[in-house]
């Protein structure tokens, strides 16, 4: 985790972008010695920050590194709680696993685990999620909403909207959402979301939202069997994407939507979600634990439950399923 | 965790209680050397088992230790899956914490964590649970029922029935259940149950049932502020209780009720639960997150939800509350 001092240093540059900040100014602001400031600036340089240092003027951040360390993500971050505590790891089994432990040990709401690589990333129902090094955003976010357990699936839809908006913000492409948790571009998967809970039998302790975004993979990076179903933001937009920009944007959007949700309920999220939904009005097949339903997707209920009208005109409410578009 | 060999050895003595078993017989049965058998018998002796060894006849277990190691619990255990994998610890923060990790790492259904002491034991809503060394049963049980998340609270009621029956079996007292998770004797708390979940937004991965039973504490062992509200099986029955007997009995009862539940649903559990319930027909006050309800407890619904009829005759369904008896 980042030290408070490091956080304050980065925030100073965030709030004075492109300006030179002197060692003395930074030392006074943070309440430490100029030597301490200098040491932290050297640490940032080692992490890959490019710094310009001019005598009598001070330091300026010229270029940020390609990786997504806590420092890099914090540079430019303006959230209140989301991402204010970042656990950055080079390589992990899965960010969900670490976030589960942190959540159990009372980590603050908005705590995030970010990794450059997952060697055992998982999606819904324990499916494998391919998470190669330095190419994607693999992260887990801890929330502690005071909502009844049955409403938890709404947070998957909320997170999907936040990620779609973040993708719109940092690229030129507009993705679509496939109920409940996939984000597609041109019909191929670019993001998966996994919402998990720790709860007492009748009360949520924490919600852990895992988000995997394929960012800078090229088609040749994918194993053969994934090429027809997966894509990346870089493939679809034709340019390299700065992952830290994407993460900060996702934090901003998610925090905003989450506060809206806690205040106004699910309705505003539902309306946003439907505006991005790919399946509405289309014929789909929903595979549930108790069998398959084929019909036209009508939308979602005010609680986020998928409505399907089958060929006999009967409307089904689907709480949990895999969806196939026709 | 116990080795397979150790388990087989203990099972052999379980299935031939009070008989002498020769080293050669045990070696043949398990498929190891007589030296290996001898080493394991020495290990048992160190754990506190009293062994009788007679030339040409073999070994016999004369007396089992006072602690509750995996070996001690296994001696006499006849369940199919519950307690077939036991993680025994001298001292832990809480057994729930360890069980959560094991559950996340795909531990088998029925895996149990047992500790002689918890230094940070917790009850519902993060309340402290006093768990001093060698005097109680502090354990967590991992189940993986294929049930919808809203039914999870039923497992708290199921576990309460199992523990009441186990207490009846090893002592002469009959405890009562206070909805949802406390077990009382003469109005004082002897057991608390904490049911927690790990889940995807729409699917249970695991249920972790924490059970704390006050067994051999004496009144002077309790801090002043607990003496009017807490008691132990030993205080109430006037004798020392063998904790391993109690644990085995709880495993047997819980496995039996759990299988009944998965096959027949909640109804048989409801009927058993009501037969032990202390509050039914009595005036109670239920403190919920949204306020207090005072009225007569009518019983529980077919889903395990508490029904209270207030003084104006309106029946409330209470999903989550603290109950105070009048």
mmCIF file of N, CA and C in Angstrom, chain B residues 112-162:
data_model
loop_
_atom_site.group_PDB
_atom_site.id
_atom_site.type_symbol
_atom_site.label_atom_id
_atom_site.label_comp_id
_atom_site.label_asym_id
_atom_site.label_seq_id
_atom_site.Cartn_x
_atom_site.Cartn_y
_atom_site.Cartn_z
ATOM 1 N N UNK B 112 -14.151 -28.878 8.627
ATOM 2 C CA UNK B 112 -14.384 -28.200 9.899
ATOM 3 C C UNK B 112 -13.085 -27.604 10.426
ATOM 4 N N UNK B 113 -13.182 -26.432 11.007
ATOM 5 C CA UNK B 113 -12.063 -25.840 11.745
ATOM 6 C C UNK B 113 -12.446 -25.842 13.226
ATOM 7 N N UNK B 114 -11.588 -26.436 14.055
ATOM 8 C CA UNK B 114 -11.827 -26.492 15.499
ATOM 9 C C UNK B 114 -10.631 -25.874 16.202
ATOM 10 N N UNK B 115 -10.877 -25.065 17.208
ATOM 11 C CA UNK B 115 -9.766 -24.474 17.950
ATOM 12 C C UNK B 115 -10.001 -24.598 19.446
ATOM 13 N N UNK B 116 -8.899 -24.669 20.188
ATOM 14 C CA UNK B 116 -9.002 -24.722 21.651
ATOM 15 C C UNK B 116 -9.320 -23.339 22.213
ATOM 16 N N UNK B 117 -9.018 -22.312 21.423
ATOM 17 C CA UNK B 117 -9.159 -20.937 21.914
ATOM 18 C C UNK B 117 -9.311 -20.009 20.720
ATOM 19 N N UNK B 118 -10.180 -18.997 20.854
ATOM 20 C CA UNK B 118 -10.237 -17.921 19.876
ATOM 21 C C UNK B 118 -9.856 -16.633 20.600
ATOM 22 N N UNK B 119 -8.915 -15.895 20.046
ATOM 23 C CA UNK B 119 -8.543 -14.646 20.704
ATOM 24 C C UNK B 119 -9.343 -13.471 20.148
ATOM 25 N N UNK B 120 -10.005 -13.680 19.019
ATOM 26 C CA UNK B 120 -10.852 -12.623 18.465
ATOM 27 C C UNK B 120 -12.131 -13.231 17.887
ATOM 28 N N UNK B 121 -12.771 -14.090 18.694
ATOM 29 C CA UNK B 121 -14.017 -14.717 18.256
ATOM 30 C C UNK B 121 -15.113 -13.669 18.096
ATOM 31 N N UNK B 122 -15.973 -13.885 17.095
ATOM 32 C CA UNK B 122 -17.015 -12.910 16.808
ATOM 33 C C UNK B 122 -18.365 -13.602 16.688
ATOM 34 N N UNK B 123 -19.415 -12.865 17.058
ATOM 35 C CA UNK B 123 -20.770 -13.332 16.840
ATOM 36 C C UNK B 123 -21.411 -12.516 15.737
ATOM 37 N N UNK B 124 -22.745 -12.525 15.701
ATOM 38 C CA UNK B 124 -23.448 -11.734 14.691
ATOM 39 C C UNK B 124 -23.089 -10.257 14.825
ATOM 40 N N UNK B 125 -23.112 -9.580 13.687
ATOM 41 C CA UNK B 125 -22.881 -8.132 13.646
ATOM 42 C C UNK B 125 -21.592 -7.734 14.351
ATOM 43 N N UNK B 126 -20.578 -8.564 14.172
ATOM 44 C CA UNK B 126 -19.240 -8.275 14.689
ATOM 45 C C UNK B 126 -19.145 -8.162 16.198
ATOM 46 N N UNK B 127 -20.120 -8.726 16.917
ATOM 47 C CA UNK B 127 -20.023 -8.668 18.375
ATOM 48 C C UNK B 127 -18.966 -9.639 18.865
ATOM 49 N N UNK B 128 -18.341 -9.284 19.958
ATOM 50 C CA UNK B 128 -17.290 -10.134 20.528
ATOM 51 C C UNK B 128 -17.905 -11.428 21.053
ATOM 52 N N UNK B 129 -17.231 -12.542 20.848
ATOM 53 C CA UNK B 129 -17.634 -13.811 21.458
ATOM 54 C C UNK B 129 -16.466 -14.317 22.283
ATOM 55 N N UNK B 130 -16.705 -14.438 23.568
ATOM 56 C CA UNK B 130 -15.716 -14.841 24.557
ATOM 57 C C UNK B 130 -15.400 -16.335 24.374
ATOM 58 N N UNK B 131 -14.148 -16.679 24.044
ATOM 59 C CA UNK B 131 -13.831 -18.082 23.708
ATOM 60 C C UNK B 131 -12.555 -18.546 24.389
ATOM 61 N N UNK B 132 -12.576 -18.698 25.730
ATOM 62 C CA UNK B 132 -11.342 -19.035 26.451
ATOM 63 C C UNK B 132 -10.884 -20.470 26.197
ATOM 64 N N UNK B 133 -9.617 -20.689 26.511
ATOM 65 C CA UNK B 133 -8.932 -21.917 26.119
ATOM 66 C C UNK B 133 -9.440 -23.145 26.866
ATOM 67 N N UNK B 134 -9.575 -24.237 26.089
ATOM 68 C CA UNK B 134 -9.869 -25.582 26.605
ATOM 69 C C UNK B 134 -11.244 -25.740 27.260
ATOM 70 N N UNK B 135 -12.055 -24.709 27.265
ATOM 71 C CA UNK B 135 -13.305 -24.822 28.018
ATOM 72 C C UNK B 135 -14.537 -24.929 27.133
ATOM 73 N N UNK B 136 -14.406 -24.592 25.854
ATOM 74 C CA UNK B 136 -15.598 -24.594 25.014
ATOM 75 C C UNK B 136 -15.376 -25.298 23.701
ATOM 76 N N UNK B 137 -16.420 -25.266 22.886
ATOM 77 C CA UNK B 137 -16.313 -25.755 21.515
ATOM 78 C C UNK B 137 -16.400 -24.539 20.609
ATOM 79 N N UNK B 138 -15.314 -24.247 19.934
ATOM 80 C CA UNK B 138 -15.283 -23.119 18.991
ATOM 81 C C UNK B 138 -14.967 -23.708 17.637
ATOM 82 N N UNK B 139 -15.973 -23.731 16.765
ATOM 83 C CA UNK B 139 -15.713 -24.393 15.485
ATOM 84 C C UNK B 139 -16.500 -23.759 14.348
ATOM 85 N N UNK B 140 -16.020 -24.008 13.135
ATOM 86 C CA UNK B 140 -16.668 -23.506 11.930
ATOM 87 C C UNK B 140 -16.779 -24.640 10.923
ATOM 88 N N UNK B 141 -17.944 -24.724 10.309
ATOM 89 C CA UNK B 141 -18.259 -25.835 9.417
ATOM 90 C C UNK B 141 -18.574 -25.279 8.028
ATOM 91 N N UNK B 142 -17.958 -25.862 7.018
ATOM 92 C CA UNK B 142 -18.179 -25.410 5.636
ATOM 93 C C UNK B 142 -19.206 -26.315 4.953
ATOM 94 N N UNK B 143 -20.288 -25.710 4.477
ATOM 95 C CA UNK B 143 -21.278 -26.446 3.685
ATOM 96 C C UNK B 143 -21.387 -25.790 2.311
ATOM 97 N N UNK B 144 -21.859 -26.555 1.348
ATOM 98 C CA UNK B 144 -22.017 -26.022 -0.007
ATOM 99 C C UNK B 144 -23.384 -26.406 -0.571
ATOM 100 N N UNK B 145 -24.456 -25.915 0.071
ATOM 101 C CA UNK B 145 -25.791 -26.309 -0.386
ATOM 102 C C UNK B 145 -26.145 -25.600 -1.692
ATOM 103 N N UNK B 146 -26.848 -26.310 -2.543
ATOM 104 C CA UNK B 146 -27.320 -25.726 -3.794
ATOM 105 C C UNK B 146 -28.711 -25.125 -3.549
ATOM 106 N N UNK B 147 -28.752 -24.039 -2.806
ATOM 107 C CA UNK B 147 -30.023 -23.374 -2.478
ATOM 108 C C UNK B 147 -29.901 -21.898 -2.847
ATOM 109 N N UNK B 148 -31.034 -21.219 -3.090
ATOM 110 C CA UNK B 148 -30.964 -19.786 -3.373
ATOM 111 C C UNK B 148 -30.475 -19.018 -2.136
ATOM 112 N N UNK B 149 -29.816 -17.903 -2.386
ATOM 113 C CA UNK B 149 -29.242 -17.120 -1.284
ATOM 114 C C UNK B 149 -30.279 -16.763 -0.202
ATOM 115 N N UNK B 150 -31.514 -16.362 -0.567
ATOM 116 C CA UNK B 150 -32.446 -15.952 0.497
ATOM 117 C C UNK B 150 -32.800 -17.063 1.482
ATOM 118 N N UNK B 151 -32.516 -18.325 1.138
ATOM 119 C CA UNK B 151 -32.826 -19.408 2.067
ATOM 120 C C UNK B 151 -31.698 -19.638 3.087
ATOM 121 N N UNK B 152 -30.590 -18.972 2.930
ATOM 122 C CA UNK B 152 -29.440 -19.237 3.808
ATOM 123 C C UNK B 152 -29.760 -19.119 5.304
ATOM 124 N N UNK B 153 -30.601 -18.147 5.717
ATOM 125 C CA UNK B 153 -30.882 -18.064 7.163
ATOM 126 C C UNK B 153 -31.499 -19.349 7.735
ATOM 127 N N UNK B 154 -32.124 -20.159 6.884
ATOM 128 C CA UNK B 154 -32.694 -21.418 7.366
ATOM 129 C C UNK B 154 -31.616 -22.314 7.965
ATOM 130 N N UNK B 155 -30.390 -22.189 7.461
ATOM 131 C CA UNK B 155 -29.309 -23.042 7.962
ATOM 132 C C UNK B 155 -28.904 -22.671 9.389
ATOM 133 N N UNK B 156 -29.134 -21.422 9.770
ATOM 134 C CA UNK B 156 -28.904 -21.037 11.166
ATOM 135 C C UNK B 156 -29.866 -21.800 12.063
ATOM 136 N N UNK B 157 -31.129 -21.857 11.650
ATOM 137 C CA UNK B 157 -32.136 -22.552 12.457
ATOM 138 C C UNK B 157 -31.839 -24.049 12.501
ATOM 139 N N UNK B 158 -31.427 -24.586 11.355
ATOM 140 C CA UNK B 158 -31.072 -26.007 11.276
ATOM 141 C C UNK B 158 -29.908 -26.320 12.222
ATOM 142 N N UNK B 159 -28.886 -25.485 12.180
ATOM 143 C CA UNK B 159 -27.721 -25.717 13.046
ATOM 144 C C UNK B 159 -28.117 -25.623 14.513
ATOM 145 N N UNK B 160 -29.030 -24.714 14.832
ATOM 146 C CA UNK B 160 -29.471 -24.576 16.224
ATOM 147 C C UNK B 160 -30.144 -25.864 16.698
ATOM 148 N N UNK B 161 -30.994 -26.437 15.858
ATOM 149 C CA UNK B 161 -31.649 -27.699 16.230
ATOM 150 C C UNK B 161 -30.604 -28.789 16.446
ATOM 151 N N UNK B 162 -29.626 -28.873 15.544
ATOM 152 C CA UNK B 162 -28.587 -29.909 15.658
ATOM 153 C C UNK B 162 -27.824 -29.765 16.974
#
